C-alpha atoms as a PDB file:
ATOM      1  CA  MET A   1       4.099   3.102  11.745  1.00  0.00           C
ATOM      2  CA  GLU A   2       6.420   1.819  14.470  1.00  0.00           C
ATOM      3  CA  ASN A   3       3.493  -0.034  16.059  1.00  0.00           C
ATOM      4  CA  SER A   4       3.089  -2.147  12.930  1.00  0.00           C
ATOM      5  CA  PHE A   5       6.859  -2.715  12.814  1.00  0.00           C
ATOM      6  CA  GLU A   6       6.870  -3.863  16.429  1.00  0.00           C
ATOM      7  CA  ALA A   7       3.881  -6.143  15.754  1.00  0.00           C
ATOM      8  CA  LEU A   8       5.817  -7.883  12.978  1.00  0.00           C
ATOM      9  CA  ILE A   9       8.899  -8.380  15.132  1.00  0.00           C
ATOM     10  CA  THR A  10       7.072  -9.428  18.320  1.00  0.00           C
ATOM     11  CA  THR A  11       4.887 -12.023  16.612  1.00  0.00           C
ATOM     12  CA  TYR A  12       7.907 -13.283  14.663  1.00  0.00           C
ATOM     13  CA  ILE A  13       9.829 -13.852  17.896  1.00  0.00           C
ATOM     14  CA  GLU A  14       6.827 -15.645  19.412  1.00  0.00           C
ATOM     15  CA  ASN A  15       6.003 -17.929  16.491  1.00  0.00           C
ATOM     16  CA  LYS A  16       8.633 -17.587  13.719  1.00  0.00           C
ATOM     17  CA  VAL A  17       5.913 -15.829  11.695  1.00  0.00           C
ATOM     18  CA  GLY A  18       5.460 -12.096  12.082  1.00  0.00           C
ATOM     19  CA  ILE A  19       2.033 -10.659  11.288  1.00  0.00           C
ATOM     20  CA  SER A  20       0.910  -7.038  11.238  1.00  0.00           C
ATOM     21  CA  GLU A  21      -2.761  -6.637  10.362  1.00  0.00           C
ATOM     22  CA  PHE A  22      -2.399  -2.999   9.298  1.00  0.00           C
ATOM     23  CA  PHE A  23       1.141  -2.649   7.906  1.00  0.00           C
ATOM     24  CA  LEU A  24      -0.306  -0.975   4.803  1.00  0.00           C
ATOM     25  CA  SER A  25      -2.807   1.835   5.178  1.00  0.00           C
ATOM     26  CA  THR A  26      -6.125   1.406   3.387  1.00  0.00           C
ATOM     27  CA  GLU A  27      -5.243   4.251   1.035  1.00  0.00           C
ATOM     28  CA  LEU A  28      -1.837   2.843   0.092  1.00  0.00           C
ATOM     29  CA  ALA A  29      -3.202  -0.680  -0.319  1.00  0.00           C
ATOM     30  CA  ASN A  30      -5.977   0.588  -2.594  1.00  0.00           C
ATOM     31  CA  ASN A  31      -3.529   2.608  -4.705  1.00  0.00           C
ATOM     32  CA  LEU A  32      -1.111  -0.308  -5.048  1.00  0.00           C
ATOM     33  CA  LYS A  33      -3.984  -2.632  -5.958  1.00  0.00           C
ATOM     34  CA  GLN A  34      -5.212  -0.250  -8.658  1.00  0.00           C
ATOM     35  CA  ASN A  35      -1.678   0.057 -10.001  1.00  0.00           C
ATOM     36  CA  LEU A  36      -1.416  -3.733 -10.194  1.00  0.00           C
ATOM     37  CA  LEU A  37      -4.753  -3.984 -11.986  1.00  0.00           C
ATOM     38  CA  ASP A  38      -3.666  -1.282 -14.470  1.00  0.00           C
ATOM     39  CA  LEU A  39      -0.413  -3.143 -15.172  1.00  0.00           C
ATOM     40  CA  ASN A  40      -2.337  -6.355 -15.696  1.00  0.00           C
ATOM     41  CA  ALA A  41      -4.776  -4.627 -18.082  1.00  0.00           C
ATOM     42  CA  LYS A  42      -1.741  -3.581 -20.136  1.00  0.00           C
ATOM     43  CA  SER A  43      -0.495  -7.216 -20.180  1.00  0.00           C
ATOM     44  CA  LEU A  44       2.700  -6.236 -18.362  1.00  0.00           C
ATOM     45  CA  LEU A  45       2.674  -9.088 -15.842  1.00  0.00           C
ATOM     46  CA  LEU A  46       4.785 -12.157 -16.583  1.00  0.00           C
ATOM     47  CA  ASP A  47       4.404 -15.814 -15.695  1.00  0.00           C
ATOM     48  CA  ALA A  48       6.193 -16.498 -12.418  1.00  0.00           C
ATOM     49  CA  GLY A  49       9.113 -18.882 -12.515  1.00  0.00           C
ATOM     50  CA  VAL A  50      10.928 -21.098 -10.038  1.00  0.00           C
ATOM     51  CA  GLY A  51      14.659 -20.603  -9.398  1.00  0.00           C
ATOM     52  CA  ASN A  52      16.948 -17.709 -10.261  1.00  0.00           C
ATOM     53  CA  LEU A  53      19.281 -16.436 -12.959  1.00  0.00           C
ATOM     54  CA  ASP A  54      19.983 -19.107 -15.580  1.00  0.00           C
ATOM     55  CA  LYS A  55      18.326 -21.774 -13.423  1.00  0.00           C
ATOM     56  CA  VAL A  56      14.803 -20.339 -13.653  1.00  0.00           C
ATOM     57  CA  THR A  57      12.107 -22.690 -14.932  1.00  0.00           C
ATOM     58  CA  TYR A  58       8.415 -22.154 -15.649  1.00  0.00           C
ATOM     59  CA  ASP A  59       6.094 -24.924 -14.517  1.00  0.00           C
ATOM     60  CA  GLY A  60       2.397 -24.255 -14.092  1.00  0.00           C
ATOM     61  CA  ALA A  61       2.104 -27.470 -12.071  1.00  0.00           C
ATOM     62  CA  ILE A  62       4.241 -25.843  -9.328  1.00  0.00           C
ATOM     63  CA  ARG A  63       3.008 -22.248  -9.413  1.00  0.00           C
ATOM     64  CA  SER A  64       0.533 -20.452 -11.645  1.00  0.00           C
ATOM     65  CA  ASP A  65       0.647 -16.809 -10.571  1.00  0.00           C
ATOM     66  CA  SER A  66       1.854 -13.786 -12.553  1.00  0.00           C
ATOM     67  CA  ILE A  67       4.314 -11.157 -11.330  1.00  0.00           C
ATOM     68  CA  TYR A  68       5.671  -7.683 -12.018  1.00  0.00           C
ATOM     69  CA  TRP A  69       8.890  -6.480 -10.357  1.00  0.00           C
ATOM     70  CA  LEU A  70       8.784  -3.175  -8.497  1.00  0.00           C
ATOM     71  CA  ASP A  71      11.637  -0.784  -9.256  1.00  0.00           C
ATOM     72  CA  LYS A  72      12.428   2.779  -8.196  1.00  0.00           C
ATOM     73  CA  LYS A  73      13.226   3.465 -11.843  1.00  0.00           C
ATOM     74  CA  HIS A  74       9.495   3.228 -12.567  1.00  0.00           C
ATOM     75  CA  ASN A  75       9.103   6.415 -10.523  1.00  0.00           C
ATOM     76  CA  ASN A  76       5.615   5.312  -9.524  1.00  0.00           C
ATOM     77  CA  ALA A  77       4.377   7.368  -6.569  1.00  0.00           C
ATOM     78  CA  PHE A  78       2.651   4.461  -4.849  1.00  0.00           C
ATOM     79  CA  GLU A  79       5.500   2.001  -5.301  1.00  0.00           C
ATOM     80  CA  ASN A  80       7.868   4.677  -3.973  1.00  0.00           C
ATOM     81  CA  GLU A  81       5.641   5.208  -0.932  1.00  0.00           C
ATOM     82  CA  PHE A  82       5.794   1.459  -0.330  1.00  0.00           C
ATOM     83  CA  PHE A  83       9.597   1.523  -0.631  1.00  0.00           C
ATOM     84  CA  VAL A  84       9.804   4.344   1.946  1.00  0.00           C
ATOM     85  CA  GLN A  85       7.858   2.200   4.401  1.00  0.00           C
ATOM     86  CA  ILE A  86      10.003  -0.875   3.703  1.00  0.00           C
ATOM     87  CA  GLU A  87      13.191   1.136   4.174  1.00  0.00           C
ATOM     88  CA  ALA A  88      11.868   2.484   7.484  1.00  0.00           C
ATOM     89  CA  PHE A  89      11.073  -1.069   8.605  1.00  0.00           C
ATOM     90  CA  ILE A  90      14.559  -2.255   7.611  1.00  0.00           C
ATOM     91  CA  ALA A  91      16.129   0.576   9.629  1.00  0.00           C
ATOM     92  CA  TYR A  92      13.954  -0.358  12.614  1.00  0.00           C
ATOM     93  CA  LEU A  93      14.755  -4.075  12.236  1.00  0.00           C
ATOM     94  CA  ASN A  94      18.498  -3.457  11.925  1.00  0.00           C
ATOM     95  CA  SER A  95      18.621  -1.121  14.911  1.00  0.00           C
ATOM     96  CA  SER A  96      16.442  -3.251  17.206  1.00  0.00           C
ATOM     97  CA  CYS A  97      17.484  -6.767  16.140  1.00  0.00           C
ATOM     98  CA  PHE A  98      20.905  -6.282  14.484  1.00  0.00           C
ATOM     99  CA  ALA A  99      19.562  -8.037  11.394  1.00  0.00           C
ATOM    100  CA  GLY A 100      22.199  -6.727   8.982  1.00  0.00           C
ATOM    101  CA  ILE A 101      19.787  -6.184   6.107  1.00  0.00           C
ATOM    102  CA  THR A 102      21.405  -4.258   3.237  1.00  0.00           C
ATOM    103  CA  GLY A 103      18.828  -4.437   0.438  1.00  0.00           C
ATOM    104  CA  TYR A 104      15.467  -5.719  -0.758  1.00  0.00           C
ATOM    105  CA  GLU A 105      13.472  -6.813  -3.796  1.00  0.00           C
ATOM    106  CA  PHE A 106       9.699  -6.909  -4.284  1.00  0.00           C
ATOM    107  CA  HIS A 107       7.174  -7.805  -6.968  1.00  0.00           C
ATOM    108  CA  TYR A 108       3.446  -7.724  -7.415  1.00  0.00           C
ATOM    109  CA  SER A 109       1.804 -11.162  -7.405  1.00  0.00           C
ATOM    110  CA  LEU A 110      -1.515 -11.838  -9.085  1.00  0.00           C
ATOM    111  CA  TYR A 111      -3.367 -15.123  -8.614  1.00  0.00           C
ATOM    112  CA  GLU A 112      -6.476 -15.654 -10.708  1.00  0.00           C
ATOM    113  CA  LYS A 113      -9.195 -18.149  -9.775  1.00  0.00           C
ATOM    114  CA  GLY A 114      -7.667 -21.631  -9.640  1.00  0.00           C
ATOM    115  CA  ASP A 115      -4.074 -20.416  -9.170  1.00  0.00           C
ATOM    116  CA  PHE A 116      -1.736 -21.747  -6.479  1.00  0.00           C
ATOM    117  CA  TYR A 117       1.918 -22.184  -5.476  1.00  0.00           C
ATOM    118  CA  LEU A 118       3.052 -25.548  -4.082  1.00  0.00           C
ATOM    119  CA  LYS A 119       5.299 -26.034  -1.022  1.00  0.00           C
ATOM    120  CA  HIS A 120       8.632 -24.236  -1.252  1.00  0.00           C
ATOM    121  CA  LEU A 121      11.376 -22.340   0.549  1.00  0.00           C
ATOM    122  CA  ASP A 122      12.174 -18.782  -0.521  1.00  0.00           C
ATOM    123  CA  GLN A 123      15.961 -19.020  -0.402  1.00  0.00           C
ATOM    124  CA  PHE A 124      17.899 -20.244  -3.437  1.00  0.00           C
ATOM    125  CA  LYS A 125      20.406 -23.093  -3.023  1.00  0.00           C
ATOM    126  CA  ASN A 126      22.994 -21.144  -5.036  1.00  0.00           C
ATOM    127  CA  ASN A 127      22.412 -17.743  -3.390  1.00  0.00           C
ATOM    128  CA  PRO A 128      21.759 -17.256   0.347  1.00  0.00           C
ATOM    129  CA  SER A 129      21.197 -13.475   0.168  1.00  0.00           C
ATOM    130  CA  ARG A 130      17.446 -13.619   0.918  1.00  0.00           C
ATOM    131  CA  LYS A 131      17.145 -13.426   4.711  1.00  0.00           C
ATOM    132  CA  TYR A 132      13.484 -12.557   5.384  1.00  0.00           C
ATOM    133  CA  SER A 133      10.352 -12.951   3.283  1.00  0.00           C
ATOM    134  CA  MET A 134       7.617 -10.298   3.394  1.00  0.00           C
ATOM    135  CA  ILE A 135       4.160 -10.466   1.853  1.00  0.00           C
ATOM    136  CA  SER A 136       1.722  -7.537   1.916  1.00  0.00           C
ATOM    137  CA  TYR A 137      -1.846  -8.265   0.838  1.00  0.00           C
ATOM    138  CA  LEU A 138      -4.129  -6.083  -1.305  1.00  0.00           C
ATOM    139  CA  ASN A 139      -7.468  -7.907  -1.043  1.00  0.00           C
ATOM    140  CA  ALA A 140     -10.398  -5.988   0.432  1.00  0.00           C
ATOM    141  CA  ASN A 141     -13.436  -7.925   1.686  1.00  0.00           C
ATOM    142  CA  TRP A 142     -11.690 -11.300   1.406  1.00  0.00           C
ATOM    143  CA  GLN A 143     -13.934 -14.178   2.493  1.00  0.00           C
ATOM    144  CA  GLU A 144     -12.990 -17.611   3.838  1.00  0.00           C
ATOM    145  CA  SER A 145     -14.696 -19.166   0.801  1.00  0.00           C
ATOM    146  CA  ASP A 146     -12.225 -17.289  -1.442  1.00  0.00           C
ATOM    147  CA  GLY A 147      -9.429 -19.638  -0.337  1.00  0.00           C
ATOM    148  CA  GLY A 148      -5.938 -18.523  -1.356  1.00  0.00           C
ATOM    149  CA  GLU A 149      -4.510 -18.764   2.153  1.00  0.00           C
ATOM    150  CA  LEU A 150      -0.800 -18.766   2.858  1.00  0.00           C
ATOM    151  CA  LEU A 151      -0.114 -22.096   4.566  1.00  0.00           C
ATOM    152  CA  ILE A 152       3.116 -22.109   6.580  1.00  0.00           C
ATOM    153  CA  HIS A 153       4.379 -25.513   7.632  1.00  0.00           C
ATOM    154  CA  GLN A 154       5.905 -25.870  11.082  1.00  0.00           C
ATOM    155  CA  LEU A 155       6.613 -29.081  12.991  1.00  0.00           C
ATOM    156  CA  ASP A 156       3.941 -28.592  15.623  1.00  0.00           C
ATOM    157  CA  ASN A 157       1.862 -25.731  14.312  1.00  0.00           C
ATOM    158  CA  ASN A 158       0.909 -25.320  10.670  1.00  0.00           C
ATOM    159  CA  GLN A 159      -0.445 -21.824  10.229  1.00  0.00           C
ATOM    160  CA  LYS A 160      -3.072 -20.790   7.667  1.00  0.00           C
ATOM    161  CA  ILE A 161      -3.098 -17.026   6.986  1.00  0.00           C
ATOM    162  CA  SER A 162      -5.853 -15.305   5.032  1.00  0.00           C
ATOM    163  CA  PRO A 163      -4.655 -12.695   2.468  1.00  0.00           C
ATOM    164  CA  THR A 164      -6.694  -9.774   3.798  1.00  0.00           C
ATOM    165  CA  GLN A 165      -5.946  -6.211   2.719  1.00  0.00           C
ATOM    166  CA  GLY A 166      -3.314  -4.323   4.713  1.00  0.00           C
ATOM    167  CA  LYS A 167      -1.908  -7.436   6.376  1.00  0.00           C
ATOM    168  CA  THR A 168       1.816  -8.150   6.097  1.00  0.00           C
ATOM    169  CA  VAL A 169       3.540 -11.448   6.923  1.00  0.00           C
ATOM    170  CA  PHE A 170       7.250 -11.748   7.791  1.00  0.00           C
ATOM    171  CA  PHE A 171       9.447 -14.857   8.254  1.00  0.00           C
ATOM    172  CA  LYS A 172      12.944 -16.261   7.640  1.00  0.00           C
ATOM    173  CA  SER A 173      13.394 -17.142   3.976  1.00  0.00           C
ATOM    174  CA  ASP A 174      15.507 -20.245   4.609  1.00  0.00           C
ATOM    175  CA  GLU A 175      13.493 -21.631   7.497  1.00  0.00           C
ATOM    176  CA  LEU A 176       9.803 -22.146   6.775  1.00  0.00           C
ATOM    177  CA  VAL A 177       8.301 -24.204   3.969  1.00  0.00           C
ATOM    178  CA  HIS A 178       5.086 -22.582   2.780  1.00  0.00           C
ATOM    179  CA  GLU A 179       2.524 -22.658  -0.017  1.00  0.00           C
ATOM    180  CA  VAL A 180      -0.351 -20.651  -1.447  1.00  0.00           C
ATOM    181  CA  LEU A 181      -3.548 -22.682  -1.459  1.00  0.00           C
ATOM    182  CA  ILE A 182      -5.837 -22.642  -4.494  1.00  0.00           C
ATOM    183  CA  THR A 183      -7.639 -19.327  -4.730  1.00  0.00           C
ATOM    184  CA  GLN A 184     -11.273 -19.011  -5.718  1.00  0.00           C
ATOM    185  CA  ASN A 185     -11.030 -15.276  -6.345  1.00  0.00           C
ATOM    186  CA  THR A 186      -8.520 -12.797  -7.759  1.00  0.00           C
ATOM    187  CA  ARG A 187      -5.760 -12.586  -5.123  1.00  0.00           C
ATOM    188  CA  MET A 188      -3.235  -9.732  -5.106  1.00  0.00           C
ATOM    189  CA  SER A 189      -0.132  -9.032  -3.036  1.00  0.00           C
ATOM    190  CA  ILE A 190       3.321  -7.528  -2.973  1.00  0.00           C
ATOM    191  CA  THR A 191       5.851 -10.248  -2.226  1.00  0.00           C
ATOM    192  CA  GLY A 192       9.518  -9.753  -1.565  1.00  0.00           C
ATOM    193  CA  TRP A 193      12.657 -10.352   0.409  1.00  0.00           C
ATOM    194  CA  LEU A 194      14.932  -8.445   2.732  1.00  0.00           C
ATOM    195  CA  LYS A 195      18.488  -9.258   1.699  1.00  0.00           C
ATOM    196  CA  SER A 196      22.026  -9.253   3.014  1.00  0.00           C
ATOM    197  CA  ASP A 197      24.479  -9.410   0.124  1.00  0.00           C
END
């Protein structure tokens, strides 16, 4: 587990974008994916908005994915296993990099064919608590023709990241503008933020 943590931190230091190809085990990724599909079959996912609190708006011209917030109160074994791993990563990050992370929030994201999310930053103007963004992908056998890449915009090096199963991406929430390109296949992930309140 620490190898995947170190991979995230080392690649982040090198390029402002941390990537671990195998942050999630195949078994955990498969279980989380099945849980997401079950939730979707029960129509429990909601349209994703833009903004927070009373400033949230819903605009399908900006983003068209659906989400479901993870919560320990659900007492779902697979979500809890994911939380254990996130908490271990936070402890590692705080001890090795003095990051000062005190909390987190995560949700499932589901993009159907044709869905996208235009350029944006992950930190709210009225709340700077989100410090790092993390995205863990749940897509086995993803092909280049499926699209749906995460495109991170940097001055001299735009980076296109395929959403392949097990991979996790990590970057500063207030630093890098990014977008999700149009997907040609069902695209699933867990997206969230490490916070310092």
